[in-house]
Amino acid sequence: QRHLLGIEDLAPDEITAILDLADTYVDLNRSDVKHADALKGLTQINMFFENSTRTQASFELAGKRLGADVMNMAVGASSVKKGETLIDTALTLNAMHPDLLVIRHPNSGAPALLSEKVNCAVLNAGDGRHEHPTQALLDALTIRRAKGRLHRLTVAICGDIAHSRVARSNIWLLGKMESRIRLVGPATLMPSGAADWGVEVTDNMAEGLRDADVVMMLRLQKERMDGGFIPSEREYFHRYGLDAEKLSFAKDDAIVMHPGPMNRGVEIDGTIADDINRSVIQDQVEMGVAVRMAAMKLLVDARRAA
Ligand code: CP
């Protein structure tokens, strides 16, 4: 691959290669000297047109730990605010000869559009409702390390599926790895046509979580609801918020995941999120750095080999 635009484009063996390399970077990141030189001499530019804590910080750390020169473009202080288009902004940065361009953008398809205009590798850090490929890869690494495999697991993805790029990337990835996927959420937050995606769909948490190996909770993404129906948080928590009672329907050793940022008391009870025997939410953050290191290293290798 020359870019990482979505999980849809990846073959199962490409996913496995990223996860295998990321496993080695987990060890590096836990060591005293967190440096390798796989990206030494290369330039990485991060362009985040939407807010981010985890993705932006981990892409920056990932590049720095592999020896790249990393520049975070301050979108709010850039000429985008003077009306410069996304394409012109990217062409301007491209003229500075970056090797890796990481982009988060509210519009689905923005990273793919840029990838046709620039000479470097483009990594999608989340585009609209479309995909968030490195999130699905870090989720997969977290699941594989906790469960020892990715195939033949029952994974319940719960909440606001309609507005979630995390859900879409995970559905692609877990489907390619032959896991059983259940989408659980109110009909108003379920994409039309979801039943045709090769997944099970239900609006009932007890049914959706029954015997699940993995319970993945999603945030209500109000910023993408465009004035549409927004449920009351109290009612939503009552019916769809993960608490001990709802989690009891899953397997006894089921893990609880959340991509973050989470809204405690809305989609998840804080005590469940903090329960180190069930929650792997902090592991997901840790895996994020390793997966982004692996993705960038493999893209650079592929370009050098081409
Ligand atoms: N999971 C995720 O994308 O988090 P951020 O928005 O903080 O990057």
mmCIF file with all atom_site columns, C-alpha atoms and ligand atoms in Angstrom, residues 48 50-58 104 125-126 132 134-135 138 165-166 219 258-261 292, ligand 1:
data_model
loop_
_atom_site.group_PDB
_atom_site.id
_atom_site.type_symbol
_atom_site.label_atom_id
_atom_site.label_alt_id
_atom_site.label_comp_id
_atom_site.label_asym_id
_atom_site.label_entity_id
_atom_site.label_seq_id
_atom_site.pdbx_PDB_ins_code
_atom_site.Cartn_x
_atom_site.Cartn_y
_atom_site.Cartn_z
_atom_site.occupancy
_atom_site.B_iso_or_equiv
_atom_site.pdbx_formal_charge
_atom_site.auth_seq_id
_atom_site.auth_comp_id
_atom_site.auth_asym_id
_atom_site.auth_atom_id
_atom_site.pdbx_PDB_model_num
ATOM   1  C CA . PHE A 1 48  ? -5.796  17.935 12.278 1.00 0.00 ? 48  PHE A CA 1
ATOM   2  C CA . GLU A 1 50  ? -10.882 18.367 14.020 1.00 0.00 ? 50  GLU A CA 1
ATOM   3  C CA . ASN A 1 51  ? -10.033 18.170 17.720 1.00 0.00 ? 51  ASN A CA 1
ATOM   4  C CA . SER A 1 52  ? -8.022  15.209 18.939 1.00 0.00 ? 52  SER A CA 1
ATOM   5  C CA . THR A 1 53  ? -6.160  14.084 22.033 1.00 0.00 ? 53  THR A CA 1
ATOM   6  C CA . ARG A 1 54  ? -5.234  10.423 21.484 1.00 0.00 ? 54  ARG A CA 1
ATOM   7  C CA . THR A 1 55  ? -4.735  10.262 17.730 1.00 0.00 ? 55  THR A CA 1
ATOM   8  C CA . GLN A 1 56  ? -2.775  13.485 17.394 1.00 0.00 ? 56  GLN A CA 1
ATOM   9  C CA . ALA A 1 57  ? -0.537  12.813 20.400 1.00 0.00 ? 57  ALA A CA 1
ATOM   10 C CA . SER A 1 58  ? 0.149   9.213  19.437 1.00 0.00 ? 58  SER A CA 1
ATOM   11 C CA . ARG A 1 104 ? -7.971  14.253 10.235 1.00 0.00 ? 104 ARG A CA 1
ATOM   12 C CA . ALA A 1 125 ? -6.507  9.918  11.115 1.00 0.00 ? 125 ALA A CA 1
ATOM   13 C CA . GLY A 1 126 ? -10.321 9.978  10.852 1.00 0.00 ? 126 GLY A CA 1
ATOM   14 C CA . HIS A 1 132 ? -10.614 5.757  11.295 1.00 0.00 ? 132 HIS A CA 1
ATOM   15 C CA . THR A 1 134 ? -5.544  3.337  12.866 1.00 0.00 ? 134 THR A CA 1
ATOM   16 C CA . GLN A 1 135 ? -8.259  3.223  15.562 1.00 0.00 ? 135 GLN A CA 1
ATOM   17 C CA . LEU A 1 138 ? -5.178  -0.422 17.645 1.00 0.00 ? 138 LEU A CA 1
ATOM   18 C CA . ARG A 1 165 ? -16.133 6.138  11.674 1.00 0.00 ? 165 ARG A CA 1
ATOM   19 C CA . VAL A 1 166 ? -14.676 3.940  14.432 1.00 0.00 ? 166 VAL A CA 1
ATOM   20 C CA . ARG A 1 219 ? -19.747 8.041  22.265 1.00 0.00 ? 219 ARG A CA 1
ATOM   21 C CA . HIS A 1 258 ? -14.004 2.530  24.259 1.00 0.00 ? 258 HIS A CA 1
ATOM   22 C CA . PRO A 1 259 ? -12.083 4.528  21.625 1.00 0.00 ? 259 PRO A CA 1
ATOM   23 C CA . GLY A 1 260 ? -12.363 7.721  23.678 1.00 0.00 ? 260 GLY A CA 1
ATOM   24 C CA . PRO A 1 261 ? -13.125 10.432 24.372 1.00 0.00 ? 261 PRO A CA 1
ATOM   25 C CA . ARG A 1 292 ? 0.870   4.140  14.272 1.00 0.00 ? 292 ARG A CA 1
HETATM 26 N N1 . CP  B 2 .   ? -10.237 7.802  19.519 1.00 0.00 ? 1   CP  B N1 1
HETATM 27 C C1 . CP  B 2 .   ? -9.913  9.019  19.021 1.00 0.00 ? 1   CP  B C1 1
HETATM 28 O O1 . CP  B 2 .   ? -9.844  9.232  17.808 1.00 0.00 ? 1   CP  B O1 1
HETATM 29 O O2 . CP  B 2 .   ? -9.651  9.949  19.985 1.00 0.00 ? 1   CP  B O2 1
HETATM 30 P P1 . CP  B 2 .   ? -9.224  11.454 19.680 1.00 0.00 ? 1   CP  B P1 1
HETATM 31 O O3 . CP  B 2 .   ? -10.395 12.139 19.041 1.00 0.00 ? 1   CP  B O3 1
HETATM 32 O O4 . CP  B 2 .   ? -8.868  12.047 21.032 1.00 0.00 ? 1   CP  B O4 1
HETATM 33 O O5 . CP  B 2 .   ? -8.045  11.419 18.756 1.00 0.00 ? 1   CP  B O5 1
#
